Short mmCIF file of C-alpha atoms and ligand atoms in Angstrom, two decimals:
data_model
loop_
_atom_site.label_atom_id
_atom_site.label_comp_id
_atom_site.label_asym_id
_atom_site.label_seq_id
_atom_site.Cartn_x
_atom_site.Cartn_y
_atom_site.Cartn_z
CA MET A 57 -27.61 -53.82 -35.83
CA TRP A 58 -28.53 -53.63 -39.21
CA THR A 59 -25.91 -54.25 -41.92
CA LYS A 60 -25.42 -54.99 -45.35
CA GLU A 61 -25.55 -58.75 -44.76
CA ASN A 62 -29.38 -58.00 -44.03
CA ILE A 63 -30.30 -56.93 -47.38
CA PRO A 64 -32.81 -59.09 -48.98
CA ASP A 65 -31.86 -60.66 -52.43
CA GLN A 66 -32.18 -57.82 -54.94
CA SER A 67 -32.03 -60.39 -58.01
CA GLY A 68 -34.46 -58.97 -60.63
CA LYS A 69 -34.46 -55.30 -59.23
CA THR A 70 -32.80 -52.72 -61.20
CA ALA A 71 -31.55 -49.65 -58.87
CA LEU A 72 -30.11 -46.33 -60.29
CA ILE A 73 -27.59 -44.34 -58.01
CA THR A 74 -26.55 -40.84 -58.51
CA GLY A 75 -22.87 -40.16 -57.57
CA ALA A 76 -21.84 -43.79 -57.70
CA ASN A 77 -18.39 -43.39 -58.47
CA THR A 78 -17.35 -42.65 -55.10
CA GLY A 79 -18.29 -42.41 -51.53
CA LEU A 80 -21.49 -43.39 -50.26
CA GLY A 81 -22.98 -43.70 -53.73
CA TYR A 82 -20.15 -46.48 -54.64
CA GLU A 83 -20.76 -48.36 -51.34
CA ILE A 84 -24.45 -48.35 -52.03
CA ALA A 85 -23.81 -49.47 -55.72
CA LYS A 86 -21.55 -52.23 -54.36
CA ALA A 87 -23.87 -53.77 -52.01
CA LEU A 88 -26.97 -53.71 -54.13
CA TYR A 89 -24.69 -55.64 -56.78
CA GLU A 90 -23.63 -58.25 -54.06
CA ALA A 91 -27.50 -58.56 -53.40
CA GLY A 92 -28.12 -59.37 -57.01
CA ALA A 93 -29.63 -55.87 -58.21
CA HIS A 94 -28.88 -54.71 -61.71
CA VAL A 95 -27.02 -51.64 -60.71
CA ILE A 96 -26.77 -48.45 -63.01
CA LEU A 97 -24.08 -45.98 -61.68
CA ALA A 98 -24.95 -42.60 -62.74
CA SER A 99 -21.97 -40.25 -62.26
CA ARG A 100 -20.52 -37.22 -64.29
CA ASP A 101 -16.94 -38.17 -64.84
CA GLU A 102 -16.69 -41.13 -67.59
CA LYS A 103 -13.19 -41.87 -66.33
CA LYS A 104 -14.17 -42.53 -62.73
CA THR A 105 -17.51 -44.13 -63.35
CA ASN A 106 -15.76 -46.56 -65.61
CA GLN A 107 -13.37 -47.16 -63.08
CA ALA A 108 -15.91 -47.94 -60.51
CA THR A 109 -17.92 -50.09 -62.59
CA GLU A 110 -14.70 -52.31 -63.20
CA ASN A 111 -14.10 -52.46 -59.52
CA ILE A 112 -17.53 -53.47 -58.53
CA LEU A 113 -17.70 -56.24 -61.33
CA ALA A 114 -14.25 -57.45 -59.87
CA LEU A 115 -16.34 -58.53 -56.83
CA PRO A 116 -18.02 -61.90 -56.20
CA GLY A 117 -21.46 -60.12 -56.68
CA LYS A 118 -24.41 -61.80 -58.37
CA GLY A 119 -26.02 -58.66 -59.96
CA ALA A 120 -25.16 -56.83 -63.06
CA VAL A 121 -23.54 -53.15 -63.39
CA GLU A 122 -23.85 -50.56 -66.30
CA SER A 123 -23.09 -46.82 -66.12
CA GLY A 124 -24.11 -43.70 -67.75
CA ILE A 125 -22.75 -40.14 -67.45
CA LEU A 126 -25.11 -37.67 -65.56
CA ASP A 127 -24.20 -34.22 -64.75
CA LEU A 128 -26.94 -32.96 -62.43
CA ALA A 129 -25.88 -29.20 -63.04
CA ASN A 130 -27.21 -29.47 -66.39
CA LEU A 131 -31.11 -29.60 -66.64
CA GLY A 132 -31.35 -30.54 -70.39
CA GLN A 133 -28.41 -33.00 -69.73
CA VAL A 134 -30.36 -34.96 -66.88
CA ARG A 135 -33.12 -35.18 -69.24
CA LYS A 136 -31.24 -36.77 -72.25
CA PHE A 137 -29.62 -39.30 -69.39
CA ALA A 138 -33.32 -39.94 -68.14
CA GLU A 139 -34.47 -40.44 -71.63
CA MET A 140 -31.62 -42.96 -72.82
CA ILE A 141 -32.41 -44.93 -69.31
CA MET A 142 -36.20 -45.10 -70.25
CA GLU A 143 -35.24 -46.56 -73.92
CA LYS A 144 -32.99 -49.25 -72.37
CA HIS A 145 -35.03 -50.12 -69.39
CA SER A 146 -38.32 -51.57 -68.63
CA ARG A 147 -38.49 -50.94 -64.77
CA LEU A 148 -36.75 -48.96 -62.21
CA ASP A 149 -37.15 -50.52 -58.58
CA LEU A 150 -34.77 -48.25 -56.92
CA LEU A 151 -33.94 -44.48 -57.60
CA ILE A 152 -31.14 -43.42 -55.19
CA ASN A 153 -31.03 -39.46 -55.39
CA ASN A 154 -27.33 -39.61 -53.46
CA ALA A 155 -25.14 -37.09 -55.47
CA GLY A 156 -23.85 -34.05 -53.85
CA VAL A 157 -21.78 -30.86 -53.47
CA MET A 158 -20.92 -29.30 -50.28
CA THR A 159 -19.56 -25.74 -49.72
CA PRO A 160 -17.86 -24.92 -52.92
CA PRO A 161 -16.90 -21.36 -53.99
CA GLU A 162 -19.77 -19.46 -55.38
CA SER A 163 -20.75 -21.04 -58.62
CA LYS A 164 -23.83 -21.89 -60.83
CA THR A 165 -25.10 -24.44 -62.54
CA ASN A 166 -25.66 -24.68 -66.33
CA ASP A 167 -28.95 -23.16 -65.75
CA GLY A 168 -28.14 -20.29 -63.43
CA TYR A 169 -29.03 -22.10 -59.95
CA GLU A 170 -26.81 -21.83 -56.89
CA LEU A 171 -24.68 -24.85 -57.54
CA GLN A 172 -25.63 -27.04 -54.28
CA PHE A 173 -29.34 -26.09 -54.86
CA GLY A 174 -29.18 -26.91 -58.31
CA VAL A 175 -27.12 -30.25 -58.11
CA ASN A 176 -28.45 -31.57 -54.62
CA PHE A 177 -32.01 -30.63 -55.20
CA LEU A 178 -33.14 -29.56 -58.34
CA GLY A 179 -31.27 -31.90 -60.56
CA HIS A 180 -32.57 -34.66 -58.61
CA PHE A 181 -36.15 -33.26 -58.76
CA ALA A 182 -35.96 -33.21 -62.42
CA LEU A 183 -34.33 -36.52 -62.71
CA THR A 184 -37.31 -38.12 -60.74
CA GLY A 185 -39.61 -36.47 -62.73
CA HIS A 186 -38.09 -37.37 -66.27
CA LEU A 187 -37.87 -41.19 -64.69
CA PHE A 188 -41.18 -41.04 -63.38
CA PRO A 189 -43.05 -42.95 -66.13
CA LEU A 190 -40.54 -45.79 -65.53
CA LEU A 191 -41.30 -45.69 -61.89
CA LYS A 192 -44.85 -46.00 -62.43
CA LYS A 193 -44.12 -49.32 -64.48
CA THR A 194 -42.59 -51.00 -61.49
CA VAL A 195 -44.47 -52.01 -58.65
CA TYR A 196 -43.83 -50.31 -54.98
CA PRO A 197 -40.74 -48.58 -56.52
CA ARG A 198 -38.48 -46.70 -54.01
CA VAL A 199 -37.25 -43.17 -54.11
CA VAL A 200 -34.36 -42.69 -51.60
CA THR A 201 -33.26 -39.21 -51.18
CA VAL A 202 -29.84 -38.28 -49.40
CA SER A 203 -30.01 -35.74 -46.98
CA SER A 204 -27.93 -34.51 -44.13
CA GLY A 205 -28.22 -33.28 -40.30
CA ALA A 206 -27.42 -29.88 -41.80
CA HIS A 207 -30.88 -29.28 -42.90
CA LYS A 208 -31.72 -28.41 -39.35
CA MET A 209 -29.44 -25.20 -39.53
CA VAL A 210 -32.08 -23.39 -41.73
CA LYS A 211 -35.83 -22.65 -41.42
CA GLU A 212 -36.86 -21.93 -44.65
CA ILE A 213 -35.45 -21.59 -48.54
CA ASP A 214 -35.16 -18.18 -49.66
CA PHE A 215 -36.79 -18.25 -52.91
CA ASP A 216 -35.58 -14.77 -53.94
CA ASN A 217 -31.65 -16.13 -53.58
CA LEU A 218 -31.70 -19.40 -55.30
CA ARG A 219 -29.68 -17.69 -58.02
CA SER A 220 -27.33 -16.20 -55.47
CA GLU A 221 -29.12 -12.85 -56.54
CA LYS A 222 -28.74 -11.55 -53.11
CA SER A 223 -25.59 -13.04 -51.41
CA TYR A 224 -23.77 -16.46 -51.00
CA ASP A 225 -23.26 -18.29 -47.86
CA ALA A 226 -21.61 -21.67 -48.65
CA ASN A 227 -22.86 -23.28 -45.41
CA ARG A 228 -26.32 -21.74 -45.65
CA GLU A 229 -26.63 -22.94 -49.21
CA TYR A 230 -25.85 -26.47 -48.47
CA ALA A 231 -28.26 -26.51 -45.50
CA ILE A 232 -30.93 -25.15 -47.78
CA SER A 233 -30.20 -27.68 -50.36
CA LYS A 234 -30.51 -30.34 -47.82
CA LEU A 235 -33.60 -29.03 -46.41
CA ALA A 236 -35.15 -28.88 -49.97
CA ASP A 237 -34.01 -32.41 -50.28
CA LEU A 238 -36.41 -33.29 -47.25
CA GLN A 239 -39.07 -31.26 -48.51
CA PHE A 240 -39.10 -32.85 -51.66
CA MET A 241 -39.17 -36.42 -50.18
CA VAL A 242 -42.04 -35.53 -47.92
CA GLU A 243 -44.14 -33.75 -50.63
CA LEU A 244 -43.32 -36.88 -53.25
CA ASN A 245 -44.98 -39.16 -50.64
CA ARG A 246 -47.85 -36.69 -49.99
CA LEU A 247 -48.64 -36.41 -53.78
CA ALA A 248 -48.17 -39.90 -54.52
CA THR A 249 -50.43 -40.90 -51.74
CA LYS A 250 -52.97 -38.56 -53.14
CA SER A 251 -52.51 -39.50 -56.56
CA GLY A 252 -53.03 -43.44 -55.84
CA GLU A 253 -49.27 -44.10 -56.92
CA ASP A 254 -47.74 -46.93 -54.94
CA ILE A 255 -44.29 -45.05 -54.90
CA ILE A 256 -42.31 -45.27 -51.67
CA SER A 257 -40.52 -41.93 -50.74
CA VAL A 258 -38.15 -42.16 -48.22
CA ALA A 259 -34.66 -40.18 -47.22
CA ALA A 260 -31.55 -41.28 -45.23
CA HIS A 261 -28.44 -39.34 -44.02
CA PRO A 262 -24.83 -40.83 -43.37
CA GLY A 263 -24.15 -38.88 -40.06
CA ILE A 264 -20.31 -38.13 -40.39
CA THR A 265 -18.48 -40.40 -42.76
CA GLN A 266 -15.23 -40.11 -44.22
CA THR A 267 -15.70 -39.41 -48.02
CA ASN A 268 -14.65 -36.81 -50.71
CA LEU A 269 -17.54 -34.62 -49.52
CA SER A 270 -15.20 -31.94 -47.60
CA ARG A 271 -13.07 -31.40 -50.76
CA HIS A 272 -13.93 -27.88 -50.44
CA MET A 273 -13.11 -27.21 -46.94
CA SER A 274 -10.10 -26.21 -45.57
CA GLN A 275 -8.19 -28.41 -43.12
CA GLU A 276 -8.69 -26.14 -40.24
CA ASP A 277 -12.51 -25.73 -40.96
CA PHE A 278 -13.21 -29.22 -41.56
CA GLN A 279 -11.54 -29.89 -38.03
CA ALA A 280 -13.42 -27.22 -36.10
CA ALA A 281 -16.59 -28.81 -37.49
CA LEU A 282 -15.27 -31.97 -36.01
CA ASP A 283 -14.39 -30.15 -32.79
CA HIS A 284 -17.62 -28.55 -32.68
CA PHE A 285 -19.47 -32.02 -32.74
CA LYS A 286 -17.05 -33.48 -30.69
CA VAL A 287 -16.38 -36.21 -33.23
CA LYS A 288 -13.34 -38.37 -32.60
CA ALA A 289 -13.53 -40.54 -35.81
CA LEU A 290 -15.41 -40.31 -39.12
CA MET A 291 -17.28 -43.71 -40.08
CA PRO A 292 -15.86 -45.59 -42.98
CA ALA A 293 -18.24 -45.28 -45.86
CA TRP A 294 -19.64 -48.71 -46.29
CA GLN A 295 -20.97 -47.68 -42.63
CA GLY A 296 -22.11 -44.36 -43.81
CA ALA A 297 -24.07 -46.07 -46.79
CA LEU A 298 -26.20 -48.44 -44.24
CA PRO A 299 -28.96 -45.84 -43.71
CA ALA A 300 -29.79 -45.25 -47.13
CA LEU A 301 -29.11 -49.18 -48.10
CA PHE A 302 -31.84 -49.88 -45.26
CA ALA A 303 -34.25 -47.27 -46.72
CA ALA A 304 -33.73 -48.77 -50.14
CA THR A 305 -34.44 -52.55 -49.13
CA SER A 306 -35.73 -52.90 -45.91
CA PRO A 307 -39.14 -54.35 -45.92
CA THR A 308 -40.23 -52.61 -42.71
CA VAL A 309 -39.65 -49.17 -44.43
CA LYS A 310 -42.46 -46.76 -44.68
CA SER A 311 -43.29 -44.36 -47.39
CA GLY A 312 -42.08 -40.78 -45.40
CA ASP A 313 -39.72 -42.24 -43.15
CA TYR A 314 -36.35 -40.94 -42.90
CA TYR A 315 -33.10 -42.80 -41.44
CA GLY A 316 -29.76 -42.22 -40.27
CA PRO A 317 -27.17 -43.57 -37.73
CA ASP A 318 -28.61 -44.24 -34.23
CA GLY A 319 -25.81 -43.01 -32.29
CA GLU A 320 -25.70 -39.86 -30.19
CA PHE A 321 -26.75 -36.90 -32.38
CA GLU A 322 -27.14 -39.14 -35.14
CA LEU A 323 -23.42 -38.83 -36.09
CA ILE A 324 -22.51 -42.42 -35.98
CA GLY A 325 -23.83 -45.89 -35.84
CA TYR A 326 -26.33 -48.26 -37.58
CA PRO A 327 -29.42 -47.33 -39.16
CA GLY A 328 -32.42 -45.87 -37.17
CA ILE A 329 -35.01 -43.31 -37.55
CA ALA A 330 -33.82 -40.15 -38.05
CA GLU A 331 -35.35 -36.59 -37.02
CA LEU A 332 -37.07 -34.65 -39.29
CA SER A 333 -36.90 -30.76 -38.73
CA ALA A 334 -40.54 -29.26 -38.34
CA HIS A 335 -39.49 -27.23 -41.51
CA ALA A 336 -38.85 -30.21 -43.50
CA VAL A 337 -42.30 -31.43 -42.84
CA ASN A 338 -43.92 -27.89 -43.25
CA GLU A 339 -46.64 -28.38 -46.05
CA THR A 340 -46.77 -24.99 -46.99
CA GLN A 341 -43.20 -24.78 -47.63
CA GLY A 342 -43.10 -28.18 -49.42
CA LYS A 343 -46.08 -27.21 -51.69
CA ARG A 344 -44.13 -23.86 -52.54
CA LEU A 345 -40.97 -25.52 -53.22
CA TRP A 346 -42.53 -28.17 -55.54
CA ARG A 347 -44.51 -25.62 -57.65
CA TYR A 348 -41.07 -23.85 -57.94
CA ALA A 349 -39.41 -27.03 -59.02
CA GLN A 350 -42.10 -27.56 -61.36
CA ALA A 351 -41.70 -24.17 -63.03
CA ALA A 352 -37.90 -24.46 -63.20
CA THR A 353 -38.42 -28.09 -65.27
CA GLY A 354 -41.57 -27.84 -66.72
CA LEU A 355 -42.36 -30.87 -65.07
CA ASN A 356 -45.41 -32.13 -63.68
CA PHE A 357 -45.47 -35.58 -61.44
CA PRO A 358 -47.19 -37.33 -60.02
CA GLU A 359 -50.17 -36.30 -62.32
CA ILE A 360 -51.75 -34.08 -59.95
CA PRO A 361 -53.70 -30.78 -61.53
CA LYS A 362 -51.25 -28.07 -60.77
CA ASP A 363 -54.02 -26.01 -58.62
CA ASN A 364 -54.68 -29.15 -56.53
CA ILE A 365 -51.11 -29.44 -55.54
N1 NAP B 143 -19.89 -37.83 -46.01
C1 NAP B 143 -20.82 -37.17 -44.93
O1 NAP B 143 -20.56 -37.17 -43.91
C2 NAP B 143 -22.29 -36.61 -45.55
C3 NAP B 143 -23.20 -36.25 -44.47
C4 NAP B 143 -24.37 -35.79 -44.62
C5 NAP B 143 -24.75 -35.97 -45.99
N2 NAP B 143 -23.89 -36.36 -46.75
C6 NAP B 143 -24.66 -36.56 -48.23
O2 NAP B 143 -24.29 -37.75 -48.75
C7 NAP B 143 -24.27 -37.91 -50.32
C8 NAP B 143 -23.17 -38.41 -50.94
O3 NAP B 143 -21.78 -37.84 -50.60
P1 NAP B 143 -20.51 -38.34 -50.29
O4 NAP B 143 -20.29 -37.77 -48.77
O5 NAP B 143 -20.29 -39.60 -50.72
O6 NAP B 143 -19.53 -37.28 -51.09
P2 NAP B 143 -18.45 -37.38 -52.09
O7 NAP B 143 -17.83 -38.61 -51.94
O8 NAP B 143 -18.17 -36.11 -52.55
O9 NAP B 143 -19.56 -37.85 -53.34
C9 NAP B 143 -20.26 -37.04 -54.04
C10 NAP B 143 -20.74 -37.32 -55.44
O10 NAP B 143 -21.40 -36.40 -55.91
C11 NAP B 143 -21.05 -36.29 -57.19
N3 NAP B 143 -21.47 -35.02 -58.26
C12 NAP B 143 -21.12 -34.16 -57.13
N4 NAP B 143 -21.78 -32.96 -58.59
C13 NAP B 143 -22.19 -33.91 -59.19
C14 NAP B 143 -23.00 -33.28 -60.63
N5 NAP B 143 -22.88 -31.91 -60.78
N6 NAP B 143 -23.60 -34.30 -61.43
C15 NAP B 143 -23.55 -35.51 -60.89
N7 NAP B 143 -22.94 -36.19 -59.85
C16 NAP B 143 -22.19 -35.20 -58.96
C17 NAP B 143 -19.59 -36.75 -57.13
O11 NAP B 143 -19.09 -36.78 -58.59
P3 NAP B 143 -17.56 -36.37 -58.66
O12 NAP B 143 -16.76 -37.34 -57.92
O13 NAP B 143 -17.34 -36.55 -60.13
O14 NAP B 143 -17.16 -34.96 -58.20
C18 NAP B 143 -19.59 -37.61 -56.20
O15 NAP B 143 -19.86 -39.07 -57.19
C19 NAP B 143 -24.47 -36.29 -50.60
O16 NAP B 143 -25.82 -35.99 -50.82
C20 NAP B 143 -24.03 -35.56 -49.26
O17 NAP B 143 -24.65 -34.33 -49.17
C21 NAP B 143 -22.65 -36.75 -46.65
#
């Protein structure tokens, strides 16, 4: 049973966590701070971010905390945020792409993408790409992508509907964004290996955990989802954060791994290997997504000739 007490000393390491003002991101940031890391909380709401920073600093941790405003629904702001981080920091050991939005009413990012695809995947792709020079300066940096068991609900990404051109189905778009997250993790591992980078790309999911993620669901729909999976109690946020913390810090982790709770259907439990769907590891799909995201953001990382991806 792996818990945060097993986290190795993180002194000297710098960790950036998206969506760190609440839920899983907050618990991840707190645990890394307690273990000695310099933690950067990246969240979009200044007031909530400052409050989270104060709360963490009031704890008896041995790390440091700073905060920055990051709106993943705005690619221009993601670039500016990353530039600010690159100016201030000379290393980035852990990038934890955690922030997420689930089943909102139909809406789009500043750049016109369906909100869940835009925030959960594309904003994180852009953030990772802009921060890539900093990751490259660090020895064995880790990029942890937070996905979901929901990625298994879809078989592929509909590239003709990423701006909701055809229709909007909130559950389907969430599942697509989480499939994209895993294809991103798998492709980043493959491309980093190909280009000789020492980056460790891994993913995690929290099973079913009590956070604000269901804020856009009605009480009835939420209960129906719990009944469907025969879930009696949600995990507390500290426990749901463990798979991501394991992926971020365990020395046994291998690039390309995916972690989740080890209980039945990966819904609750302690960190264990999680199951990737066949579509998450499909190289043809992953390459297509990568090329799409490169075109959407203008980013090329790792530095591989485009026709060699
Ligand atoms: N909880 C679960 O059972 C569960 C299950 C599977 C996967 N997950 C995944 O776990 C991750 C964390 O979710 P959570 O459960 O902790 O949910 P949460 O409590 O709702 O936290 C989500 C975080 O993402 C931030 N966020 C949303 N839109 C953003 C944007 N445009 N730019 C920057 N940050 C943004 C939120 O900021 P605000 O507070 O300002 O909105 C919040 O900090 C997500 O990727 C989610 O898909 C959760």
